[in-house]
Short mmCIF file of N, CA and C in Angstrom, two decimals:
data_model
loop_
_atom_site.label_atom_id
_atom_site.label_comp_id
_atom_site.label_asym_id
_atom_site.label_seq_id
_atom_site.Cartn_x
_atom_site.Cartn_y
_atom_site.Cartn_z
N ILE H 19 -3.50 -8.61 -9.63
CA ILE H 19 -3.92 -7.07 -9.62
C ILE H 19 -2.94 -5.95 -9.59
N GLY H 20 -3.56 -4.90 -9.20
CA GLY H 20 -2.01 -3.73 -8.60
C GLY H 20 -2.66 -2.39 -8.85
N GLY H 21 -2.43 -1.37 -8.54
CA GLY H 21 -2.37 -0.02 -8.26
C GLY H 21 -2.54 -0.03 -10.06
N GLY H 22 -3.67 1.55 -9.91
CA GLY H 22 -4.72 1.56 -11.40
C GLY H 22 -4.66 0.99 -12.25
N ASP H 23 -5.47 -0.22 -11.87
CA ASP H 23 -6.54 -0.92 -11.88
C ASP H 23 -7.23 -0.34 -12.32
N TRP H 24 -8.31 -0.01 -12.88
CA TRP H 24 -9.29 1.20 -12.98
C TRP H 24 -11.06 0.52 -13.72
N SER H 25 -10.80 -1.26 -14.41
CA SER H 25 -11.93 -1.32 -14.66
C SER H 25 -12.60 -1.71 -14.17
N GLU H 26 -13.94 -2.33 -14.87
CA GLU H 26 -15.16 -2.49 -14.25
C GLU H 26 -15.52 -3.87 -14.36
N TYR H 27 -15.76 -4.23 -13.64
CA TYR H 27 -16.39 -5.45 -13.77
C TYR H 27 -14.85 -6.10 -13.16
N ARG H 28 -14.39 -5.55 -12.42
CA ARG H 28 -12.91 -6.68 -11.58
C ARG H 28 -13.33 -6.51 -10.10
N LEU H 29 -12.99 -7.34 -9.50
CA LEU H 29 -12.97 -7.48 -7.52
C LEU H 29 -12.44 -6.62 -7.65
N VAL H 30 -10.94 -6.11 -7.26
CA VAL H 30 -10.37 -5.42 -7.10
C VAL H 30 -10.70 -3.53 -6.45
N PRO H 31 -10.82 -3.46 -8.20
CA PRO H 31 -10.74 -1.46 -8.88
C PRO H 31 -12.60 -1.61 -7.92
N ASP H 32 -13.49 -2.63 -8.34
CA ASP H 32 -14.70 -2.17 -8.21
C ASP H 32 -14.92 -2.09 -6.28
N CYS H 33 -13.98 -3.44 -5.53
CA CYS H 33 -13.89 -2.57 -3.87
C CYS H 33 -13.86 -1.16 -3.68
N PHE H 34 -12.75 -0.81 -4.26
CA PHE H 34 -12.17 0.79 -4.19
C PHE H 34 -13.28 1.35 -4.49
N ARG H 35 -14.16 1.16 -5.53
CA ARG H 35 -14.52 1.94 -5.89
C ARG H 35 -16.27 1.98 -4.84
N ALA H 36 -16.95 1.02 -4.30
CA ALA H 36 -17.26 1.66 -3.78
C ALA H 36 -16.86 1.55 -2.36
N TRP H 37 -15.95 1.55 -2.36
CA TRP H 37 -15.96 2.02 -0.71
C TRP H 37 -15.86 3.16 -0.75
N THR H 38 -14.57 3.74 -1.34
CA THR H 38 -14.68 4.87 -2.03
C THR H 38 -16.10 6.56 -1.67
N ASN H 39 -16.89 5.11 -2.27
CA ASN H 39 -18.71 6.45 -2.61
C ASN H 39 -19.59 5.51 -1.62
N GLN H 40 -18.60 5.21 -0.20
CA GLN H 40 -19.34 4.68 1.69
C GLN H 40 -20.27 3.76 0.43
N GLU H 41 -19.92 3.72 -0.01
CA GLU H 41 -21.11 1.19 -0.58
C GLU H 41 -20.59 0.40 0.23
N LYS H 42 -21.60 -0.57 -0.36
CA LYS H 42 -21.51 -1.70 0.40
C LYS H 42 -21.19 -2.60 -1.33
N MET H 43 -19.94 -3.57 -1.24
CA MET H 43 -19.01 -4.35 -2.51
C MET H 43 -19.96 -4.86 -2.44
N MET H 44 -20.83 -5.66 -3.94
CA MET H 44 -21.48 -6.77 -4.14
C MET H 44 -20.95 -7.51 -4.65
N ILE H 45 -20.66 -9.03 -4.05
CA ILE H 45 -19.95 -10.06 -4.59
C ILE H 45 -21.10 -10.95 -4.80
N ARG H 46 -20.46 -11.17 -6.53
CA ARG H 46 -21.56 -12.46 -7.01
C ARG H 46 -21.08 -13.92 -6.39
N PHE H 47 -19.99 -14.39 -6.68
CA PHE H 47 -19.73 -16.25 -6.07
C PHE H 47 -18.18 -15.65 -5.38
N PRO H 48 -18.50 -15.91 -3.68
CA PRO H 48 -17.31 -15.59 -2.90
C PRO H 48 -16.88 -16.45 -3.13
N ASN H 49 -17.19 -17.90 -3.03
CA ASN H 49 -16.62 -18.96 -2.95
C ASN H 49 -15.67 -19.25 -3.98
N ALA H 50 -16.01 -18.46 -5.20
CA ALA H 50 -15.04 -19.07 -6.32
C ALA H 50 -13.64 -18.71 -5.85
N ILE H 51 -12.47 -19.58 -6.35
CA ILE H 51 -11.35 -19.32 -6.36
C ILE H 51 -10.73 -18.83 -7.87
N ARG H 52 -9.81 -17.82 -6.89
CA ARG H 52 -9.19 -17.67 -8.26
C ARG H 52 -7.60 -17.44 -8.65
N PRO H 53 -6.79 -17.71 -9.98
CA PRO H 53 -5.58 -17.22 -9.35
C PRO H 53 -5.22 -16.17 -9.19
N TRP H 54 -4.09 -15.36 -7.98
CA TRP H 54 -4.44 -14.17 -8.16
C TRP H 54 -2.47 -13.47 -7.39
N GLN H 55 -2.56 -12.73 -8.40
CA GLN H 55 -1.00 -12.52 -8.18
C GLN H 55 -0.86 -10.91 -9.11
N HIS H 56 0.05 -10.21 -7.98
CA HIS H 56 0.77 -8.33 -8.70
C HIS H 56 0.49 -8.25 -10.49
N VAL H 57 0.49 -7.22 -10.88
CA VAL H 57 0.75 -7.20 -12.87
C VAL H 57 1.91 -7.40 -12.54
N LEU H 58 3.35 -6.99 -11.64
CA LEU H 58 4.37 -7.09 -12.11
C LEU H 58 4.44 -8.59 -12.16
N GLU H 59 4.25 -9.89 -11.92
CA GLU H 59 4.38 -10.82 -12.24
C GLU H 59 4.70 -11.76 -13.03
N PRO H 60 3.62 -11.21 -13.95
CA PRO H 60 3.36 -11.39 -15.68
C PRO H 60 4.77 -10.45 -16.46
N LEU H 61 4.43 -9.27 -15.83
CA LEU H 61 5.39 -8.57 -16.30
C LEU H 61 7.23 -8.80 -16.28
N TYR H 62 7.06 -9.11 -15.33
CA TYR H 62 8.74 -10.05 -15.44
C TYR H 62 8.91 -10.87 -15.66
N GLY H 63 7.79 -11.75 -15.83
CA GLY H 63 8.21 -13.24 -16.31
C GLY H 63 8.15 -12.64 -18.40
N TYR H 64 7.21 -11.86 -18.51
CA TYR H 64 7.40 -11.96 -19.62
C TYR H 64 9.04 -11.06 -19.89
N LEU H 65 9.36 -9.92 -19.38
CA LEU H 65 10.64 -9.91 -19.54
C LEU H 65 11.96 -10.65 -19.45
N LYS H 66 11.25 -11.76 -18.58
CA LYS H 66 12.17 -13.02 -18.53
C LYS H 66 12.01 -14.32 -19.82
N LEU H 67 11.36 -13.89 -20.42
CA LEU H 67 11.27 -14.42 -22.45
C LEU H 67 11.52 -14.12 -23.03
N ALA H 68 11.46 -12.24 -23.06
CA ALA H 68 12.13 -11.65 -23.77
C ALA H 68 13.61 -11.63 -24.08
N GLN H 69 14.17 -11.94 -22.66
CA GLN H 69 16.08 -12.35 -22.43
C GLN H 69 16.32 -13.51 -23.42
N VAL H 70 15.67 -15.10 -23.23
CA VAL H 70 15.17 -15.90 -23.88
C VAL H 70 15.39 -15.85 -24.62
N LEU H 71 14.19 -14.17 -25.81
CA LEU H 71 14.47 -14.83 -26.80
C LEU H 71 15.05 -13.87 -27.65
N TYR H 72 15.78 -12.96 -27.56
CA TYR H 72 16.58 -12.37 -28.11
C TYR H 72 17.99 -13.30 -28.02
N GLU H 73 18.11 -13.79 -26.77
CA GLU H 73 19.24 -14.40 -27.47
C GLU H 73 19.24 -15.42 -27.88
N GLY H 74 17.96 -16.16 -29.17
CA GLY H 74 17.62 -17.53 -29.64
C GLY H 74 17.92 -18.62 -28.82
N LYS H 75 17.47 -18.65 -26.97
CA LYS H 75 17.61 -19.99 -26.73
C LYS H 75 16.32 -21.02 -27.12
N PRO H 76 16.93 -22.36 -27.49
CA PRO H 76 15.13 -22.82 -27.98
C PRO H 76 14.26 -23.11 -26.96
N GLU H 77 14.61 -22.82 -25.42
CA GLU H 77 13.62 -22.82 -24.31
C GLU H 77 12.65 -22.07 -24.74
N SER H 78 12.78 -20.61 -25.86
CA SER H 78 11.86 -19.47 -25.57
C SER H 78 10.13 -20.22 -26.47
N GLU H 79 10.30 -21.18 -27.13
CA GLU H 79 9.37 -21.85 -27.72
C GLU H 79 7.97 -22.27 -26.88
N GLY H 80 6.72 -21.71 -27.85
CA GLY H 80 5.99 -22.15 -27.44
C GLY H 80 5.25 -21.41 -26.42
N SER H 81 3.97 -21.62 -26.17
CA SER H 81 3.21 -20.59 -25.05
C SER H 81 3.48 -20.71 -23.88
N TRP H 82 3.21 -19.39 -23.07
CA TRP H 82 3.27 -19.06 -21.59
C TRP H 82 2.51 -18.87 -20.68
N ASN H 83 2.47 -19.14 -19.59
CA ASN H 83 1.86 -18.86 -18.61
C ASN H 83 2.71 -18.71 -17.63
N PHE H 84 2.11 -17.30 -16.49
CA PHE H 84 2.96 -16.82 -15.90
C PHE H 84 1.69 -16.50 -15.25
N GLY H 85 1.88 -17.13 -13.60
CA GLY H 85 0.68 -17.19 -13.08
C GLY H 85 0.98 -17.50 -11.63
N PRO H 86 0.10 -17.43 -10.12
CA PRO H 86 0.13 -17.76 -8.89
C PRO H 86 0.70 -18.75 -8.80
N SER H 87 1.81 -18.71 -8.10
CA SER H 87 1.85 -20.59 -7.26
C SER H 87 0.44 -20.42 -6.29
N SER H 88 0.54 -21.84 -5.96
CA SER H 88 -0.85 -22.72 -5.79
C SER H 88 -1.53 -22.36 -4.23
N SER H 89 -0.29 -21.44 -3.14
CA SER H 89 -0.76 -20.55 -2.16
C SER H 89 -1.10 -18.70 -2.57
N ASN H 90 -1.31 -18.70 -4.03
CA ASN H 90 -2.47 -17.43 -3.87
C ASN H 90 -3.42 -17.73 -4.84
N VAL H 91 -3.43 -19.31 -4.64
CA VAL H 91 -4.91 -18.99 -5.47
C VAL H 91 -6.19 -19.59 -4.17
N GLN H 92 -6.83 -18.72 -3.42
CA GLN H 92 -7.57 -17.84 -3.23
C GLN H 92 -8.78 -17.61 -3.66
N SER H 93 -10.22 -17.95 -2.24
CA SER H 93 -11.38 -17.45 -2.77
C SER H 93 -11.24 -15.74 -3.02
N VAL H 94 -12.57 -15.16 -3.63
CA VAL H 94 -12.88 -14.19 -3.70
C VAL H 94 -13.22 -13.61 -2.47
N GLN H 95 -13.64 -14.36 -1.32
CA GLN H 95 -14.51 -13.60 -0.21
C GLN H 95 -12.99 -13.68 0.68
N TYR H 96 -11.74 -14.94 0.68
CA TYR H 96 -10.55 -14.45 1.13
C TYR H 96 -10.40 -12.77 0.95
N VAL H 97 -9.72 -12.76 -0.47
CA VAL H 97 -8.92 -11.48 -1.11
C VAL H 97 -10.23 -10.28 -0.74
N VAL H 98 -11.15 -10.52 -0.77
CA VAL H 98 -12.07 -9.34 -0.22
C VAL H 98 -12.05 -9.02 1.12
N GLU H 99 -12.11 -10.34 2.18
CA GLU H 99 -12.20 -9.51 3.38
C GLU H 99 -10.72 -9.17 3.94
N MET H 100 -9.87 -9.71 3.08
CA MET H 100 -8.71 -8.64 3.22
C MET H 100 -7.85 -7.92 2.72
N ILE H 101 -8.39 -7.28 1.64
CA ILE H 101 -8.81 -5.75 1.28
C ILE H 101 -9.80 -5.29 2.26
N ALA H 102 -10.49 -5.66 2.88
CA ALA H 102 -11.26 -4.11 3.61
C ALA H 102 -10.65 -4.02 4.76
N SER H 103 -9.69 -5.51 5.46
CA SER H 103 -9.27 -5.10 6.69
C SER H 103 -8.27 -4.25 6.42
N LEU H 104 -8.19 -3.59 5.64
CA LEU H 104 -6.95 -2.75 5.18
C LEU H 104 -7.31 -1.80 4.54
N TRP H 105 -8.63 -1.81 4.43
CA TRP H 105 -8.65 0.02 4.16
C TRP H 105 -9.72 -0.15 4.83
N GLY H 106 -9.79 -0.40 5.58
CA GLY H 106 -10.68 0.36 7.07
C GLY H 106 -12.07 -0.26 7.42
N ASP H 107 -12.20 0.21 8.48
CA ASP H 107 -14.39 -0.01 8.82
C ASP H 107 -15.14 0.03 7.96
N GLN H 108 -15.26 1.18 6.99
CA GLN H 108 -16.04 1.32 6.67
C GLN H 108 -16.30 0.32 5.09
N ALA H 109 -15.53 -0.18 4.99
CA ALA H 109 -15.44 -1.49 3.96
C ALA H 109 -15.80 -2.82 3.99
N LYS H 110 -17.23 -2.72 3.28
CA LYS H 110 -18.52 -3.96 3.74
C LYS H 110 -18.62 -4.87 2.37
N TRP H 111 -18.97 -5.53 2.77
CA TRP H 111 -19.70 -6.47 1.73
C TRP H 111 -20.57 -7.34 1.64
N GLN H 112 -21.28 -7.44 0.67
CA GLN H 112 -22.23 -8.41 0.52
C GLN H 112 -22.82 -9.46 0.08
N LEU H 113 -23.15 -10.54 0.05
CA LEU H 113 -23.70 -11.04 -1.49
C LEU H 113 -24.64 -10.88 -1.96
N ASP H 114 -24.42 -10.39 -3.48
CA ASP H 114 -25.58 -10.51 -4.52
C ASP H 114 -25.90 -10.92 -4.82
N GLU H 115 -27.58 -11.55 -4.87
CA GLU H 115 -28.58 -12.42 -4.75
C GLU H 115 -29.21 -12.48 -6.22
N ALA H 116 -29.19 -11.08 -6.93
CA ALA H 116 -29.44 -10.99 -8.16
C ALA H 116 -28.76 -12.47 -9.25
N SER H 117 -30.14 -12.33 -10.40
CA SER H 117 -29.76 -13.23 -10.90
C SER H 117 -28.03 -13.03 -11.83
N ASN H 118 -27.15 -13.48 -11.69
CA ASN H 118 -26.11 -13.22 -12.31
C ASN H 118 -25.17 -14.44 -13.10
N PRO H 119 -24.67 -13.60 -14.06
CA PRO H 119 -23.59 -14.70 -15.41
C PRO H 119 -23.62 -16.14 -14.79
N ASP H 120 -23.03 -17.37 -15.47
CA ASP H 120 -22.62 -18.09 -14.80
C ASP H 120 -21.16 -17.67 -15.21
N GLU H 121 -20.31 -18.58 -13.79
CA GLU H 121 -18.48 -18.31 -14.07
C GLU H 121 -18.09 -19.66 -13.62
N ALA H 122 -16.83 -19.66 -14.26
CA ALA H 122 -16.28 -21.20 -13.35
C ALA H 122 -16.04 -20.81 -11.90
N TYR H 123 -16.02 -22.15 -11.38
CA TYR H 123 -15.49 -22.11 -9.89
C TYR H 123 -14.70 -21.91 -9.53
N TYR H 124 -13.24 -22.55 -10.66
CA TYR H 124 -12.24 -22.38 -10.34
C TYR H 124 -10.85 -22.21 -11.32
N LEU H 125 -10.44 -21.11 -11.17
CA LEU H 125 -9.39 -21.13 -12.17
C LEU H 125 -8.47 -21.41 -11.62
N LYS H 126 -7.35 -21.89 -12.97
CA LYS H 126 -5.61 -21.84 -12.15
C LYS H 126 -4.79 -22.23 -13.78
N LEU H 127 -3.81 -22.05 -13.30
CA LEU H 127 -2.97 -21.52 -14.74
C LEU H 127 -2.24 -23.27 -14.04
N ASP H 128 -1.50 -23.44 -15.44
CA ASP H 128 0.24 -24.47 -15.32
C ASP H 128 2.11 -23.72 -15.52
N CYS H 129 2.25 -23.08 -14.88
CA CYS H 129 3.45 -22.11 -14.94
C CYS H 129 4.79 -23.09 -15.33
N SER H 130 4.02 -24.27 -15.17
CA SER H 130 5.09 -24.94 -15.04
C SER H 130 6.43 -24.20 -16.00
N LYS H 131 5.93 -24.58 -16.77
CA LYS H 131 7.09 -24.54 -17.83
C LYS H 131 8.15 -22.85 -17.45
N ALA H 132 7.84 -22.07 -17.49
CA ALA H 132 7.61 -20.76 -16.77
C ALA H 132 9.19 -20.98 -15.46
N LYS H 133 8.31 -21.76 -14.74
CA LYS H 133 9.17 -22.57 -13.91
C LYS H 133 10.85 -23.29 -14.34
N ILE H 134 10.43 -23.71 -14.88
CA ILE H 134 11.68 -24.82 -15.57
C ILE H 134 12.65 -23.92 -16.27
N LYS H 135 12.14 -23.83 -17.25
CA LYS H 135 12.87 -23.64 -18.25
C LYS H 135 13.25 -21.71 -18.55
N LEU H 136 12.50 -21.42 -17.55
CA LEU H 136 13.33 -20.11 -17.68
C LEU H 136 12.95 -19.66 -15.55
N GLY H 137 13.47 -20.32 -15.66
CA GLY H 137 13.94 -20.30 -13.76
C GLY H 137 12.86 -18.89 -13.02
N TRP H 138 11.25 -18.62 -13.23
CA TRP H 138 10.50 -17.58 -12.65
C TRP H 138 10.62 -18.55 -11.93
N SER H 139 9.66 -16.94 -11.15
CA SER H 139 8.89 -17.10 -9.96
C SER H 139 8.81 -16.61 -9.24
N LEU H 140 7.55 -15.92 -8.54
CA LEU H 140 6.58 -15.45 -7.98
C LEU H 140 8.02 -14.15 -6.93
N VAL H 141 7.73 -13.11 -7.22
CA VAL H 141 8.03 -12.40 -5.54
C VAL H 141 7.71 -11.65 -4.85
N TRP H 142 6.20 -11.77 -5.29
CA TRP H 142 5.32 -11.10 -4.00
C TRP H 142 3.92 -12.13 -3.91
N ASP H 143 4.40 -12.71 -2.35
CA ASP H 143 2.72 -13.66 -2.24
C ASP H 143 1.84 -12.27 -2.38
N LEU H 144 0.20 -14.09 -1.59
CA LEU H 144 -0.61 -12.82 -1.79
C LEU H 144 -0.69 -11.53 -1.12
N GLU H 145 -0.03 -11.98 0.25
CA GLU H 145 -0.30 -10.91 1.06
C GLU H 145 0.00 -9.62 0.78
N THR H 146 1.27 -9.30 0.58
CA THR H 146 2.27 -9.06 -0.10
C THR H 146 1.50 -7.81 -1.46
N THR H 147 1.37 -8.49 -2.01
CA THR H 147 0.68 -7.77 -3.15
C THR H 147 -0.74 -6.88 -2.44
N ILE H 148 -1.82 -8.11 -2.09
CA ILE H 148 -2.62 -7.18 -1.67
C ILE H 148 -2.50 -5.93 -0.15
N GLN H 149 -1.28 -6.08 0.00
CA GLN H 149 -0.73 -4.56 0.91
C GLN H 149 -0.61 -3.64 -0.25
N HIS H 150 0.68 -4.22 -1.07
CA HIS H 150 1.16 -3.14 -2.19
C HIS H 150 -0.27 -2.18 -3.29
N THR H 151 -1.30 -3.46 -3.52
CA THR H 151 -2.54 -3.08 -4.08
C THR H 151 -2.92 -1.41 -3.41
N VAL H 152 -3.34 -1.90 -2.28
CA VAL H 152 -4.55 -1.15 -0.41
C VAL H 152 -3.42 0.42 -0.79
N ASP H 153 -1.97 -0.01 -0.84
CA ASP H 153 -1.42 1.08 -0.67
C ASP H 153 -1.29 1.86 -1.58
N TRP H 154 -1.00 1.64 -3.05
CA TRP H 154 -1.41 2.86 -4.04
C TRP H 154 -2.47 2.88 -4.30
N PHE H 155 -3.62 2.98 -4.36
CA PHE H 155 -4.77 2.91 -4.56
C PHE H 155 -5.35 4.38 -2.85
N LYS H 156 -5.18 3.71 -1.20
CA LYS H 156 -4.63 5.09 -0.55
C LYS H 156 -3.91 5.98 -1.17
N THR H 157 -2.74 5.76 -1.13
CA THR H 157 -1.81 7.06 -1.75
C THR H 157 -2.78 8.17 -3.31
N TYR H 158 -3.65 7.09 -4.32
CA TYR H 158 -3.91 7.72 -4.89
C TYR H 158 -5.19 8.87 -4.57
N LEU H 159 -5.94 7.78 -3.45
CA LEU H 159 -6.95 8.83 -3.23
C LEU H 159 -6.64 10.55 -1.99
N ASN H 160 -5.80 9.90 -1.46
CA ASN H 160 -5.60 11.12 -0.55
C ASN H 160 -4.12 11.38 -0.35
N THR H 161 -2.96 11.55 -1.40
CA THR H 161 -2.07 12.08 -2.11
C THR H 161 -1.61 11.93 -3.53
N PRO H 162 -2.33 12.19 -4.39
CA PRO H 162 -2.53 11.89 -5.83
C PRO H 162 -1.44 12.66 -6.93
N GLU H 163 -0.88 13.45 -5.84
CA GLU H 163 0.22 13.91 -6.14
C GLU H 163 1.56 13.67 -5.62
N ILE H 164 1.76 12.39 -5.21
CA ILE H 164 2.71 11.99 -5.35
C ILE H 164 2.69 10.36 -6.26
N ILE H 165 1.57 9.75 -6.77
CA ILE H 165 1.17 9.52 -7.16
C ILE H 165 2.40 8.08 -8.29
N ARG H 166 2.80 9.30 -9.35
CA ARG H 166 4.37 8.71 -9.79
C ARG H 166 5.33 7.95 -9.08
N GLU H 167 5.84 9.16 -7.93
CA GLU H 167 6.27 8.44 -6.80
C GLU H 167 5.88 6.97 -6.69
N LYS H 168 5.40 6.80 -5.83
CA LYS H 168 4.38 5.36 -5.23
C LYS H 168 4.60 4.49 -6.15
N THR H 169 4.14 4.72 -7.73
CA THR H 169 4.24 3.69 -8.04
C THR H 169 6.18 3.04 -8.55
N ILE H 170 6.73 4.18 -8.78
CA ILE H 170 8.00 3.76 -9.29
C ILE H 170 8.68 3.13 -7.18
N GLY H 171 8.11 3.56 -6.98
CA GLY H 171 8.92 2.40 -5.62
C GLY H 171 8.76 1.48 -4.56
N GLN H 172 6.80 1.32 -6.00
CA GLN H 172 6.87 -0.25 -5.81
C GLN H 172 7.18 -0.69 -7.28
N ILE H 173 7.79 -0.33 -7.74
CA ILE H 173 8.59 -1.31 -9.08
C ILE H 173 10.07 -1.83 -8.60
N GLU H 174 10.52 -0.70 -7.86
CA GLU H 174 11.61 -0.47 -7.61
C GLU H 174 12.02 -1.87 -6.15
N GLN H 175 10.46 -1.64 -4.95
CA GLN H 175 10.47 -3.01 -3.99
C GLN H 175 10.55 -4.46 -4.86
N TYR H 176 10.02 -4.07 -5.66
CA TYR H 176 9.36 -6.04 -7.12
C TYR H 176 10.70 -6.06 -7.03
N PHE H 177 11.29 -5.62 -7.79
CA PHE H 177 12.58 -5.80 -9.03
C PHE H 177 13.64 -6.01 -7.88
N SER H 178 13.69 -5.30 -6.22
CA SER H 178 14.67 -5.91 -5.36
C SER H 178 14.29 -6.46 -5.23
N GLY H 179 13.53 -7.32 -4.71
CA GLY H 179 13.64 -8.94 -4.79
C GLY H 179 13.45 -9.84 -5.23
N ILE H 180 13.93 -10.05 -6.90
CA ILE H 180 13.90 -10.72 -7.43
C ILE H 180 15.50 -12.04 -7.19
N HIS H 181 15.30 -12.95 -6.77
CA HIS H 181 16.56 -13.55 -6.70
C HIS H 181 17.25 -14.18 -7.31
#
């Protein structure tokens, strides 16, 4: 998740679209568990991988997952309620009781290879990720003329937190 994601049928941008239009967000599977992370997290992982690929190190071989830690694996409802609390009183959601396509209940990635071989780990926890995401979208809606500076500032803040 992160600022600038306007894709349809994705939880976070769908929340912002609904609430901006004074509508309730319809949630299909509030108890579904998902691995949440800021878009900068896997980008950082890919940059670390690119470095070891460039250096020709053998630990760069194979496939890679760059995903959140277990503390960032939360239910859809948890994430929607956290976003709603930061968005404001007009942010409401309700269960979508219509017939919906089947979805996996629990999604998780094994990122141990990236952690062990690259020393990669998350910089932002879920709460920080959601705060930055809501802040980005509020800035976009209220003062779009400074969104470039907001985006650069969040990128700089993220990379200043790397150990």
